[in-house]
Tab-separated table of C-alpha atoms in Angstrom:
chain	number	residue	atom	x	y	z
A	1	UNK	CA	-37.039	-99.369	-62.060
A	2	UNK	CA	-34.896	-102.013	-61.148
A	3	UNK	CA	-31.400	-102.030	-59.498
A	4	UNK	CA	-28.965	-104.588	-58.648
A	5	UNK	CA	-25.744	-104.843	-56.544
A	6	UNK	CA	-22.582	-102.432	-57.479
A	7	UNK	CA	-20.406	-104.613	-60.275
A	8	UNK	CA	-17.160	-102.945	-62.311
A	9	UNK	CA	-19.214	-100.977	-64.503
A	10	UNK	CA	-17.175	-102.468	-67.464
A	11	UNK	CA	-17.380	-105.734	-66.353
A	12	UNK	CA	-18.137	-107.970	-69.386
A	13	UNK	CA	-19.258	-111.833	-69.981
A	14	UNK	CA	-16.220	-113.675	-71.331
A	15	UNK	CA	-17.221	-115.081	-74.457
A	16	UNK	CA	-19.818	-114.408	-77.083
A	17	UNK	CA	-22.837	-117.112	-77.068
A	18	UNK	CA	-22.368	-119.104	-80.359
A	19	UNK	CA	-25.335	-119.500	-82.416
A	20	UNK	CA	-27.665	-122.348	-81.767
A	21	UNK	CA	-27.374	-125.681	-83.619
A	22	UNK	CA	-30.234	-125.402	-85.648
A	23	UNK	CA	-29.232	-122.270	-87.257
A	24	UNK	CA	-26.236	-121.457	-89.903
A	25	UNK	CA	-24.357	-119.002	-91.967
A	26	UNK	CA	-24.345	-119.242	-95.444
A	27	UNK	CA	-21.049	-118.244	-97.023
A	28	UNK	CA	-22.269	-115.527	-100.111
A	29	UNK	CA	-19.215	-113.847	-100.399
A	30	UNK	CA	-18.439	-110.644	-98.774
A	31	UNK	CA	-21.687	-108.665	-98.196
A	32	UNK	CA	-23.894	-110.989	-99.047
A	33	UNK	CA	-23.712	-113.828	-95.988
A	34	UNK	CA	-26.943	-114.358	-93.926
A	35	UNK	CA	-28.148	-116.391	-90.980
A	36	UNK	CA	-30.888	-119.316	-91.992
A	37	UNK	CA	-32.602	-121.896	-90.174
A	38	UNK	CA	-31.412	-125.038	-91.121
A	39	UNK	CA	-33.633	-128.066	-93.154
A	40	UNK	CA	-36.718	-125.459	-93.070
A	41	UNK	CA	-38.406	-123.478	-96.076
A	42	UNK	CA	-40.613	-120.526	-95.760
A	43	UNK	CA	-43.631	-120.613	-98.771
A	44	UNK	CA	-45.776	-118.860	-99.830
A	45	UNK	CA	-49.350	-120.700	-98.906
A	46	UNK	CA	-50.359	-120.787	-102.829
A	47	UNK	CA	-47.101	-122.080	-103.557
A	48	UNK	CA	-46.436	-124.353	-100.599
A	49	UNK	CA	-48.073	-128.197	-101.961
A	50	UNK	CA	-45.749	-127.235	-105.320
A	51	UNK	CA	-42.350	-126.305	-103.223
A	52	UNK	CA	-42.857	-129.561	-101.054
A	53	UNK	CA	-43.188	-131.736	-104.045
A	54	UNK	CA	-40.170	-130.350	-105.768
A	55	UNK	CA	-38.171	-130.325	-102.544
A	56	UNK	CA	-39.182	-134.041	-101.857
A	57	UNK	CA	-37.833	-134.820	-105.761
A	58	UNK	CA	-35.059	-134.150	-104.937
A	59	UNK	CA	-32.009	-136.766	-104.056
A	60	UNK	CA	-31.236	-137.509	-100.764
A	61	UNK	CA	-34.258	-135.949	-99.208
A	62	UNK	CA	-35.541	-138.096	-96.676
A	63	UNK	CA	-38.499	-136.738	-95.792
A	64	UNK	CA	-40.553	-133.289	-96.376
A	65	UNK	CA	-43.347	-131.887	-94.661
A	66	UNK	CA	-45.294	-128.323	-95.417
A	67	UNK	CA	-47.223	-126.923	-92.630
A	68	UNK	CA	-49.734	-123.753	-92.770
A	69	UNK	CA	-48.197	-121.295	-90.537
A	70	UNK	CA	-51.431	-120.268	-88.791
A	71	UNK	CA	-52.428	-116.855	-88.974
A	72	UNK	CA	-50.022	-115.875	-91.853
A	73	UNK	CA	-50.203	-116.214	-95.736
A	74	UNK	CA	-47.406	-118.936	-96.055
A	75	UNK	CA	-46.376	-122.465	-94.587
A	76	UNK	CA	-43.380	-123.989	-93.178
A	77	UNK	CA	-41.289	-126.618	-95.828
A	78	UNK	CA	-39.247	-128.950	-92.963
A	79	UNK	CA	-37.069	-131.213	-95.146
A	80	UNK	CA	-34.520	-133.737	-93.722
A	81	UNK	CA	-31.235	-134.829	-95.990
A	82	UNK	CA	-27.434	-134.838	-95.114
A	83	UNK	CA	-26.723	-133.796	-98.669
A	84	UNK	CA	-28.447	-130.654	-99.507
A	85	UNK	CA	-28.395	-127.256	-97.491
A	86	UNK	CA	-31.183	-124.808	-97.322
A	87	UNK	CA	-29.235	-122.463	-100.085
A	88	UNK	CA	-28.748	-124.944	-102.309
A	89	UNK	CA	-32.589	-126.109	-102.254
A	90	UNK	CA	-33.350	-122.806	-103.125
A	91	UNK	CA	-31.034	-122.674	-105.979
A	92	UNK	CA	-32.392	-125.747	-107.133
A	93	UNK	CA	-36.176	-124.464	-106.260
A	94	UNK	CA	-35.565	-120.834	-108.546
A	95	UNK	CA	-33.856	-123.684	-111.509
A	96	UNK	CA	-37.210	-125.796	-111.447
A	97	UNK	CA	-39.709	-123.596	-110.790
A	98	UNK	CA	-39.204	-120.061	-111.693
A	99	UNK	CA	-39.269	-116.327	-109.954
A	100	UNK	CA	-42.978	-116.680	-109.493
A	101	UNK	CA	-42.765	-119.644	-106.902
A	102	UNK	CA	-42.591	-117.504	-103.916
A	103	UNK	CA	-39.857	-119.852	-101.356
A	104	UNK	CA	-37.029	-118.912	-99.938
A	105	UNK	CA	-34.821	-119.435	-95.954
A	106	UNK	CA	-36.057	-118.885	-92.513
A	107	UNK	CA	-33.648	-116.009	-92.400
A	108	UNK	CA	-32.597	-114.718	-88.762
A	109	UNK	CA	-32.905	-111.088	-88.344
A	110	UNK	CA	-31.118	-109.027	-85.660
A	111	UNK	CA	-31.973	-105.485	-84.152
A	112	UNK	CA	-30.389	-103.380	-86.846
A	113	UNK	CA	-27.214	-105.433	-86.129
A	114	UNK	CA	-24.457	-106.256	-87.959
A	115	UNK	CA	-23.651	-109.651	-89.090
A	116	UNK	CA	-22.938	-110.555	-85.786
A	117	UNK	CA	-26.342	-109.878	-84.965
A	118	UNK	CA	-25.184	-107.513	-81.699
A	119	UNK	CA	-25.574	-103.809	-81.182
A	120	UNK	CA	-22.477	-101.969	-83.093
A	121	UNK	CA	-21.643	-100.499	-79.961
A	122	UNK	CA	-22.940	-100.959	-76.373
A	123	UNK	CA	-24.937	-98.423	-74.521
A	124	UNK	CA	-22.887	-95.740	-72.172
A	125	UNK	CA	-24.441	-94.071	-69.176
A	126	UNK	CA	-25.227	-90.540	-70.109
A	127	UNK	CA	-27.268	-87.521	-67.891
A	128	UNK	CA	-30.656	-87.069	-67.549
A	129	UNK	CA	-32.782	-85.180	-70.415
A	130	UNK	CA	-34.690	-82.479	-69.760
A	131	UNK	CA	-38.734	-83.371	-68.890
A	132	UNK	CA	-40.991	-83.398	-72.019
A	133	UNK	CA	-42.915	-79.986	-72.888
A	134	UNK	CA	-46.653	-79.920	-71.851
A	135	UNK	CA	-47.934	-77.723	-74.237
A	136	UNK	CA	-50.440	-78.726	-76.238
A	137	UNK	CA	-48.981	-77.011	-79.860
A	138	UNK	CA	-46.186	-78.722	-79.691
A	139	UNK	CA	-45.793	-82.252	-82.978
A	140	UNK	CA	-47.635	-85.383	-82.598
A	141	UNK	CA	-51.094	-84.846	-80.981
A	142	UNK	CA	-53.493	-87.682	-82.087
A	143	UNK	CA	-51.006	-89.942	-83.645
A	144	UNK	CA	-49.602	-93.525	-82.415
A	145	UNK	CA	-46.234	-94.950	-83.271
A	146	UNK	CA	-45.752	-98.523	-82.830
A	147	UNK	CA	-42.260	-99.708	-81.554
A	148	UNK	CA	-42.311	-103.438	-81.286
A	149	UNK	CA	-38.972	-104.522	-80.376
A	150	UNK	CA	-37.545	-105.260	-76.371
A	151	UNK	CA	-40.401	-103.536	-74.435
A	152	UNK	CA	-40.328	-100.431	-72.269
A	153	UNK	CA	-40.467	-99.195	-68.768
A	154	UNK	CA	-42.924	-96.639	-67.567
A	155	UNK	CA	-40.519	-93.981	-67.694
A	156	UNK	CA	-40.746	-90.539	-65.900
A	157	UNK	CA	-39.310	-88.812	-69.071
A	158	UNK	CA	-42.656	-89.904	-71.033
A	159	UNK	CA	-45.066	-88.602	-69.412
A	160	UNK	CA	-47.481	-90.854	-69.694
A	161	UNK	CA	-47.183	-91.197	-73.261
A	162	UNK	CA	-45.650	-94.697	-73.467
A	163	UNK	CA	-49.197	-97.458	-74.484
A	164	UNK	CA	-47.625	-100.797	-72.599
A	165	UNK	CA	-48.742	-103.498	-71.125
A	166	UNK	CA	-46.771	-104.343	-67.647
A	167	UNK	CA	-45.738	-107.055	-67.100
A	168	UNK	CA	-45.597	-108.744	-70.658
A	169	UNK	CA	-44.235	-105.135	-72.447
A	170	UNK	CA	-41.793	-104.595	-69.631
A	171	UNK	CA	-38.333	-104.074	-70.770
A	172	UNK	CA	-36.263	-106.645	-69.352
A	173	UNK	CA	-32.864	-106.316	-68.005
A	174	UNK	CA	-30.989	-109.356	-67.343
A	175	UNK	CA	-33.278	-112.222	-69.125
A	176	UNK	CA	-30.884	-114.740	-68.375
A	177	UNK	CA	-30.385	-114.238	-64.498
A	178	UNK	CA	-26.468	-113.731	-64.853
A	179	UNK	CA	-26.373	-110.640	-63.351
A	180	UNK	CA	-25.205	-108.741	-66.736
A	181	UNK	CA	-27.298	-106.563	-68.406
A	182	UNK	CA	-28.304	-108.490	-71.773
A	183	UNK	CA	-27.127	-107.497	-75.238
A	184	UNK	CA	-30.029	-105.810	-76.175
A	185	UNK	CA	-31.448	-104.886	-73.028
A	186	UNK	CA	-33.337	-101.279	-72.831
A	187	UNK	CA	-33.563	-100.989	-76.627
A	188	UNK	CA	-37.561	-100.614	-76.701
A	189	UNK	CA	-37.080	-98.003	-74.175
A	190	UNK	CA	-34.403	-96.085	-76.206
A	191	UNK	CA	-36.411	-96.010	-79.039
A	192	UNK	CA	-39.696	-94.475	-77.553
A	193	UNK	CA	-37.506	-92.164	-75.974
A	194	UNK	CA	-36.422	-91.108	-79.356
A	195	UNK	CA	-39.709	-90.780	-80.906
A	196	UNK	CA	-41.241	-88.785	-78.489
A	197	UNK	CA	-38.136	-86.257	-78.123
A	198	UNK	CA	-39.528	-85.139	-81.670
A	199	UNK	CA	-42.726	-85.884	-81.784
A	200	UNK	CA	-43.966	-85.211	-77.912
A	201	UNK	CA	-47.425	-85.359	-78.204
A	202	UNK	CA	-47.423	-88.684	-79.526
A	203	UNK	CA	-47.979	-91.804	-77.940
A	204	UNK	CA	-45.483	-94.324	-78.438
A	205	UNK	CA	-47.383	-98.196	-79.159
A	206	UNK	CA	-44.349	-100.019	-77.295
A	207	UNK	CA	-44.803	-103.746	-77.340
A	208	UNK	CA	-42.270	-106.561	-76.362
A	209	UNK	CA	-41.336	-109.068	-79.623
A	210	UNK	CA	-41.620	-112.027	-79.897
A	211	UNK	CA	-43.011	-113.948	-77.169
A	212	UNK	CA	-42.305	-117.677	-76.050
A	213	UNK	CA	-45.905	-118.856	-77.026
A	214	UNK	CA	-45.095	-117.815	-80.642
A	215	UNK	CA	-42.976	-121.392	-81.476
A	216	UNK	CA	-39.541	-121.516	-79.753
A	217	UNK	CA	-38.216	-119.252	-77.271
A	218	UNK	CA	-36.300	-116.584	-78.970
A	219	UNK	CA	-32.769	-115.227	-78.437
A	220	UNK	CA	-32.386	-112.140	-76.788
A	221	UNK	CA	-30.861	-111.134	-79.638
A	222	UNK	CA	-32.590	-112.348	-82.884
A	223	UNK	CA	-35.987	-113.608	-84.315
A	224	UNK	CA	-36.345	-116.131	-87.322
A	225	UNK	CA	-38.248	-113.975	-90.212
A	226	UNK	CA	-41.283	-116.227	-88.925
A	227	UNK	CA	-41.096	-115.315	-85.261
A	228	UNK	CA	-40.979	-111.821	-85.870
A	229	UNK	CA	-44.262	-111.844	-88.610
A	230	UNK	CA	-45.508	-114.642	-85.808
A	231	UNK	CA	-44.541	-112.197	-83.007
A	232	UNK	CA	-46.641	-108.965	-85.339
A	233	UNK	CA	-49.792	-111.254	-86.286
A	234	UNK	CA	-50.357	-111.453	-82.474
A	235	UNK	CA	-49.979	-107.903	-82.073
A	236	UNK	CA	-53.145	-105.959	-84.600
A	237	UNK	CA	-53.050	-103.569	-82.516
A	238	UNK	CA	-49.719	-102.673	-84.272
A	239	UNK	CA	-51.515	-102.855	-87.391
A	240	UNK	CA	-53.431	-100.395	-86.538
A	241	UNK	CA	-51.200	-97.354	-85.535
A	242	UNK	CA	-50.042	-94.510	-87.777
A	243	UNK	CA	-46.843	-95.207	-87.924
A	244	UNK	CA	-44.300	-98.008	-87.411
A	245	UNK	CA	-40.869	-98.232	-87.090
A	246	UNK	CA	-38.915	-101.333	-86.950
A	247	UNK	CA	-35.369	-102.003	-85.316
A	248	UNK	CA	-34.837	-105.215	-86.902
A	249	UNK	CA	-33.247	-106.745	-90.122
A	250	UNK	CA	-31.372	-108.501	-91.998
A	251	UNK	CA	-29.757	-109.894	-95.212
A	252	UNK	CA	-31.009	-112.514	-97.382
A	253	UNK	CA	-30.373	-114.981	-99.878
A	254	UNK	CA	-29.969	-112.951	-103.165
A	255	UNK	CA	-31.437	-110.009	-101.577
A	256	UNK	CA	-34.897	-111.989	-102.390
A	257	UNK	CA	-36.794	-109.946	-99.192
A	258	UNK	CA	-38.214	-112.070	-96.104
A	259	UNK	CA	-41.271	-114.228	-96.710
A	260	UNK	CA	-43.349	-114.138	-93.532
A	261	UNK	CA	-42.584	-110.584	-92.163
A	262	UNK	CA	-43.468	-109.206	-96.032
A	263	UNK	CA	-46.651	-111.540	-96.271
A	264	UNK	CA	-47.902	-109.907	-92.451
A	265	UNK	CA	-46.750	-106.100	-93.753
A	266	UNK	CA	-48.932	-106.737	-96.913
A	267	UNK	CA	-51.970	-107.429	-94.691
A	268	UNK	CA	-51.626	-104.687	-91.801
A	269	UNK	CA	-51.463	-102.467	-94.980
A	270	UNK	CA	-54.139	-103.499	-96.809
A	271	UNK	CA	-56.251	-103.276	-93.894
A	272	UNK	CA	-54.661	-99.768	-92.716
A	273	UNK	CA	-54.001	-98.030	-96.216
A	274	UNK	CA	-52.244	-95.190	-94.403
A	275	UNK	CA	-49.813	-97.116	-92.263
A	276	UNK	CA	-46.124	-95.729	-92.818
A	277	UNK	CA	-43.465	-98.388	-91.959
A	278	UNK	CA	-39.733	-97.337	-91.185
A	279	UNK	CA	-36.768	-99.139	-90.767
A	280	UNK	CA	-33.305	-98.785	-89.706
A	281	UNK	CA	-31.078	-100.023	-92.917
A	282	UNK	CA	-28.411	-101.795	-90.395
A	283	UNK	CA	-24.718	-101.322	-89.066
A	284	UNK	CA	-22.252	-102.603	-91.389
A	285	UNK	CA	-21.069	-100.063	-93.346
A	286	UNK	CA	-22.436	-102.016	-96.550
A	287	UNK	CA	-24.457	-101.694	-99.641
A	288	UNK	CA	-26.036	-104.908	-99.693
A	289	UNK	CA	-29.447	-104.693	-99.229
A	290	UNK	CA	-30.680	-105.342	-95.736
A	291	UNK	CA	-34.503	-106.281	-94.963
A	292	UNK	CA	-37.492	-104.871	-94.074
A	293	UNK	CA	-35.777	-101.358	-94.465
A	294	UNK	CA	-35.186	-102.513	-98.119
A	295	UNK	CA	-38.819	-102.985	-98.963
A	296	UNK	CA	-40.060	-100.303	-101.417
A	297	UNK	CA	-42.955	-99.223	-99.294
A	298	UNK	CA	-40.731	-99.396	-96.499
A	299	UNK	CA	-38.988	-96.185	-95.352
A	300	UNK	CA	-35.352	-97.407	-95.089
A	301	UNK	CA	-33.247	-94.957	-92.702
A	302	UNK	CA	-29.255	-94.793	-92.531
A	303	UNK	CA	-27.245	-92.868	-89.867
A	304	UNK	CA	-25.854	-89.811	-90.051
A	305	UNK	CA	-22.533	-89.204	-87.902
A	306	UNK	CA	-22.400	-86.564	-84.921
A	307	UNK	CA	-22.247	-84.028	-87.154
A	308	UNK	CA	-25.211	-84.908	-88.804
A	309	UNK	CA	-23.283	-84.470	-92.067
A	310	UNK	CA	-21.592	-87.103	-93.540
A	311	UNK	CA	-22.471	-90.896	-93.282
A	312	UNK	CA	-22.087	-92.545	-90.289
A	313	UNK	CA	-18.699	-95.268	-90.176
A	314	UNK	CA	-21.309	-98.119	-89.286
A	315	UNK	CA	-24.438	-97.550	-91.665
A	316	UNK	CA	-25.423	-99.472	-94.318
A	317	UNK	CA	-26.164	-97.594	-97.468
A	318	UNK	CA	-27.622	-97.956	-101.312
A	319	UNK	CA	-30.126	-97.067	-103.965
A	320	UNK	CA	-32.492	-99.161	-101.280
A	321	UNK	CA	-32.140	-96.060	-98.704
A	322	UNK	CA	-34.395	-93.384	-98.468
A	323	UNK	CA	-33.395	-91.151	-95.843
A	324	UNK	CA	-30.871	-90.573	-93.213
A	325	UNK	CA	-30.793	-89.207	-89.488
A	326	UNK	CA	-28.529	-88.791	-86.662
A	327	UNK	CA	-27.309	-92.524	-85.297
A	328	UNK	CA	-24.446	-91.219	-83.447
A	329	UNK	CA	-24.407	-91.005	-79.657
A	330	UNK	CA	-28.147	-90.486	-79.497
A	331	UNK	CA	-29.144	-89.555	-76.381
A	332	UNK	CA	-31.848	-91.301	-75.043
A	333	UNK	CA	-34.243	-92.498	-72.095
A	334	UNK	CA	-32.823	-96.215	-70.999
A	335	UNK	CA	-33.065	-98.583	-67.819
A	336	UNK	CA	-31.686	-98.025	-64.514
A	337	UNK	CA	-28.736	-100.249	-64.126
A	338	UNK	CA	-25.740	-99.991	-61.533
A	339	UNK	CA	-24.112	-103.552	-62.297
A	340	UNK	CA	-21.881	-104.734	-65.595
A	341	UNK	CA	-22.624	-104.998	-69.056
A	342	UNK	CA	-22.731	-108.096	-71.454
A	343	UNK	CA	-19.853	-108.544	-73.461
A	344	UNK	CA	-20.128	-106.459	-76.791
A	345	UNK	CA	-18.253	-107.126	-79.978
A	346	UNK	CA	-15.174	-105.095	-80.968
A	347	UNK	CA	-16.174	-102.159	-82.775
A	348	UNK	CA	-15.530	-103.318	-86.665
A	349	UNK	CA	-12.207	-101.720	-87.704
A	350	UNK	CA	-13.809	-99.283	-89.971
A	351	UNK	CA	-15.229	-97.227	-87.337
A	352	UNK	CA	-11.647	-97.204	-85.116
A	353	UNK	CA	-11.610	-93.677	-83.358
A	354	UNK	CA	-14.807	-92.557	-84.735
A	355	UNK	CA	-16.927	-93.179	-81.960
A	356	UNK	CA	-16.691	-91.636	-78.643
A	357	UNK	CA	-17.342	-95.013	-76.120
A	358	UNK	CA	-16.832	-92.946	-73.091
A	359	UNK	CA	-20.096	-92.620	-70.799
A	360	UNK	CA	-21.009	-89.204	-68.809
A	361	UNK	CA	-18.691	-88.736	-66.159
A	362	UNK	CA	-21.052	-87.319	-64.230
A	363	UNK	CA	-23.383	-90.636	-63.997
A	364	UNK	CA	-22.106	-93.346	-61.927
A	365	UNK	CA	-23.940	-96.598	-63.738
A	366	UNK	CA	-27.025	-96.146	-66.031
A	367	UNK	CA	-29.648	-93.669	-64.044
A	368	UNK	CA	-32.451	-93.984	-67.114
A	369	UNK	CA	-30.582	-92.163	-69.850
A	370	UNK	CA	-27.849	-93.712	-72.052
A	371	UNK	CA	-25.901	-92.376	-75.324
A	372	UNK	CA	-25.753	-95.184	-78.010
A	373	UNK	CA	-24.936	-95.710	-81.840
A	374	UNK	CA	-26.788	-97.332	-84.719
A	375	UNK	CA	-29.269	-97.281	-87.545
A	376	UNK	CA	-31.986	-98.470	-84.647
A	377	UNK	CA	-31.978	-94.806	-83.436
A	378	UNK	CA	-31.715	-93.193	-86.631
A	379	UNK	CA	-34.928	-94.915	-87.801
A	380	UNK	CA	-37.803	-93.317	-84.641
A	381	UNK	CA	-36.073	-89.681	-85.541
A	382	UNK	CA	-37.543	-90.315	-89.043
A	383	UNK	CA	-40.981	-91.907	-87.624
A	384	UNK	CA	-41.439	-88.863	-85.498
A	385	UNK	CA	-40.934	-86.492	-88.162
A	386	UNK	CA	-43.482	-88.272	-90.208
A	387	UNK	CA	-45.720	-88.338	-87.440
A	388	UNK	CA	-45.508	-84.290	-86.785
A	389	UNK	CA	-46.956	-84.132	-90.390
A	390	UNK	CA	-49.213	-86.389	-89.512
A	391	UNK	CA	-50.525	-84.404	-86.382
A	392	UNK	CA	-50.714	-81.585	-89.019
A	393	UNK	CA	-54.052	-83.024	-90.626
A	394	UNK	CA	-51.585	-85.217	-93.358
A	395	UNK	CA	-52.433	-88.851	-94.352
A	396	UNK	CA	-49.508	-90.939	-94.308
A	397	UNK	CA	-48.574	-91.038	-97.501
A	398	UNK	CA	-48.943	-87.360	-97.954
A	399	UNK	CA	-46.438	-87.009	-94.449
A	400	UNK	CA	-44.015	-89.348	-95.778
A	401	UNK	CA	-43.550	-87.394	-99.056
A	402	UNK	CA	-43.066	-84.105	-97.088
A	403	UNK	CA	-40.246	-85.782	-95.272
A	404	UNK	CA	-38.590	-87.165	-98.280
A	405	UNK	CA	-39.297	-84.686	-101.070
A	406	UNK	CA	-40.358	-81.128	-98.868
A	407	UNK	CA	-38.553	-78.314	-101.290
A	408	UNK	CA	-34.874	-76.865	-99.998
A	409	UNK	CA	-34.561	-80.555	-98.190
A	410	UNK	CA	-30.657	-81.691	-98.644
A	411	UNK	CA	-30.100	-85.017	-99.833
A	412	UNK	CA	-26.928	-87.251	-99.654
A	413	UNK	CA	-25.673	-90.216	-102.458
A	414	UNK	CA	-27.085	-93.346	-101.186
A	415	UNK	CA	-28.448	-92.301	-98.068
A	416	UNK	CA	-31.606	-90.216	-99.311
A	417	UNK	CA	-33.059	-87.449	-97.699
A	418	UNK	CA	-31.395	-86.006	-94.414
A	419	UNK	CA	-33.824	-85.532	-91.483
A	420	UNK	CA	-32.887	-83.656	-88.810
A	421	UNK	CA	-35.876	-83.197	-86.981
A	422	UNK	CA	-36.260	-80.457	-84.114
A	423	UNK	CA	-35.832	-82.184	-80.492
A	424	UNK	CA	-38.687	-81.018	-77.178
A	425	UNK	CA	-36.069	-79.929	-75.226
């Protein structure tokens, strides 16, 4: 692991990078707002010749062009005009041609971010955890869990347990050479750690998402709903794991779902029937529903506070959820790091004083452990309890409903079923 020279540990960057140009915020009213590319169309491939004509009927559209998106079920619509905006096409688009016309934004997804597509909270240096058990009777033997998200290192904590490729999968700390660690930096890593605190016999898939040779090079941040089905279709091996849990979402126009990403779910499980997919349900305290963890053969997971009673202050919620976990101050394996943080948003005003932002005293800088808050870490508690099932001779399906519907299990409005899954140590 990596370390760099001694910085004020909360040294931040001064401002916030802006969104790019070529992306913008539609204005849906509180709750419903989401991040699009602009003058672009996702279709599905059936309906893609139809959408392009209707788009190019349109006034004021200079030009259209639909593109197969190779690899995936659907095509890019690229329209030019100064007079309509993505929304508004689509409006026009559901007016013309109906529900079953399947068309819709580029949306942006963050890593089960709020809507300013950062972490709800940064990460705080925290003590080491205890080395993983060895013995052989203890949940997960047999079964792989796919984490595509920032990468991972090779950790000491795992074990050996941790499928990545070095140097592509590695878990990169300061992708833009500033000498900050980045937003989202060590969240692969987290997550694996997670997974295999509950299911230890496991091995963790961890894979970095997307890559630069899948279109333009992604934010650290965010992928477009393309990039990230892009980022998957390169990756079958994810396809083919037992279970796979997903750290990335976001809202969309009318709560219509995401295009690509649902087109490349729909054919990793129709070639693996027994894939379970889980999802953290995002960090904004809102019922609106938030994609993939919206999905009804997704496994949509909110956060439970440090109790592990009551909702967490940041976690999204709704008829959409199907279970909850622990999201608050997870502790977790992480990066070494000795030098400042990225700036982080303010923590949103309903959450003032619930969180405790302090790292261990006893840690000077990150030392490959962290505590951190959010729906992302919620989610692989739920994956690995699935996956103990599953080591227990269970298809998926048959794991998932043991989860979610196991006799005696508590359940909370709008949050689902609470999982609380035993942690090795």
């Amino acid at each position: 692991m990596r370390k760099r020279r001694k910085r004020d540990k909360h040294e931040h960057r001064e401002r916030i990078p802006p969104l790019p140009p070529h992306l913008q915020e539609a204005e849906g009213g509180p709750g419903r707002e989401y991040i699009y590319e602009a003058g672009c169309l996702l279709a599905a491939r059936a309906d893609a010749d139809r959408v392009g004509e209707l788009v190019g009927g349109l006034a004021d559209v200079e030009s259209v062009r639909v593109e197969p998106v190779a690899g995936l079920g659907v095509a890019r619509v690229e329209f030019s005009s100064d007079a309509h905006t993505v929304p508004e096409v689509v409006g026009h688009l559901r007016e013309t041609a109906g529900p079953d016309v399947r068309a819709g934004p580029n949306h942006v997804l963050g890593r089960a971010t709020h809507a300013s597509l950062m972490s709800v909270t940064p990460p705080r240096p925290a003590v080491p955890r205890a080395s993983l058990y060895e013995e052989p009777d203890l949940p997960g033997e047999g079964i792989r869990v796919g984490v595509p998200d920032t990468g991972s290192w090779e950790h000491p904590y795992f074990g050996g347990r941790c499928d990545f490729r070095s140097p592509e999968d590695d878990d990169e700390p300061d992708a833009d050479g500033d000498g900050l660690l980045d937003y989202a930096a060590g969240h692969g890593t987290f997550i694996a750690g997670l997974v295999l605190q509950h299911a230890p016999r496991a091995t963790v898939v961890a894979r970095r998402l997307p890559s630069e040779e899948h279109g333009e090079a992604p934010h650290q941040d965010y992928v477009t709903d393309a990039q990230l089905a892009l980022g998957l279709a390169a990756l079958p091996e994810l396809g083919a794991v037992d279970v796979l849990t997903l750290a990335v979402g976001g809202y969309t126009h009318d709560g219509m779902g995401l295009i690509a990403t649902e087109a490349l779910l729909q054919d990793y499980l129709a070639a693996n029937p027994g894939l379970v997919v889980v999802a953290g349900a995002g960090n904004d305290g809102q019922s609106e529903p938030f994609f993939p963890a919206a999905l009804k053969y997704v496994v949509g997971v909110g956060a439970l506070d440090a109790s592990g009673q009551r909702r967490a202050c940041f976690s999204n919620y709704g008829w959409w959820v199907d279970a909850c976990a622990p999201g608050v101050r997870a502790h977790s394996t992480f990066l070494d790091w000795s030098d400042g943080l990225a700036r982080y948003p303010d923590v949103p005003h309903h959450c003032a004083g619930q969180l405790d932002l302090e790292p261990d005293p006893d840690v000077d800088g990150f030392e490959g452990f962290a505590y951190w808050d959010g729906t992302s870490f919620a989610a692989p508690r739920v994956a690995a309890a699935v996956a103990a099932r599953m080591s227990q001779g269970r298809s998926g399906p048959e794991a998932v409903f043991d989860v979610l519907h196991a006799p005696g299990v508590r359940r909370l409005p709008l949050l689902g079923t609470v999982v609380n899954p035993q942690s090795y140590p």
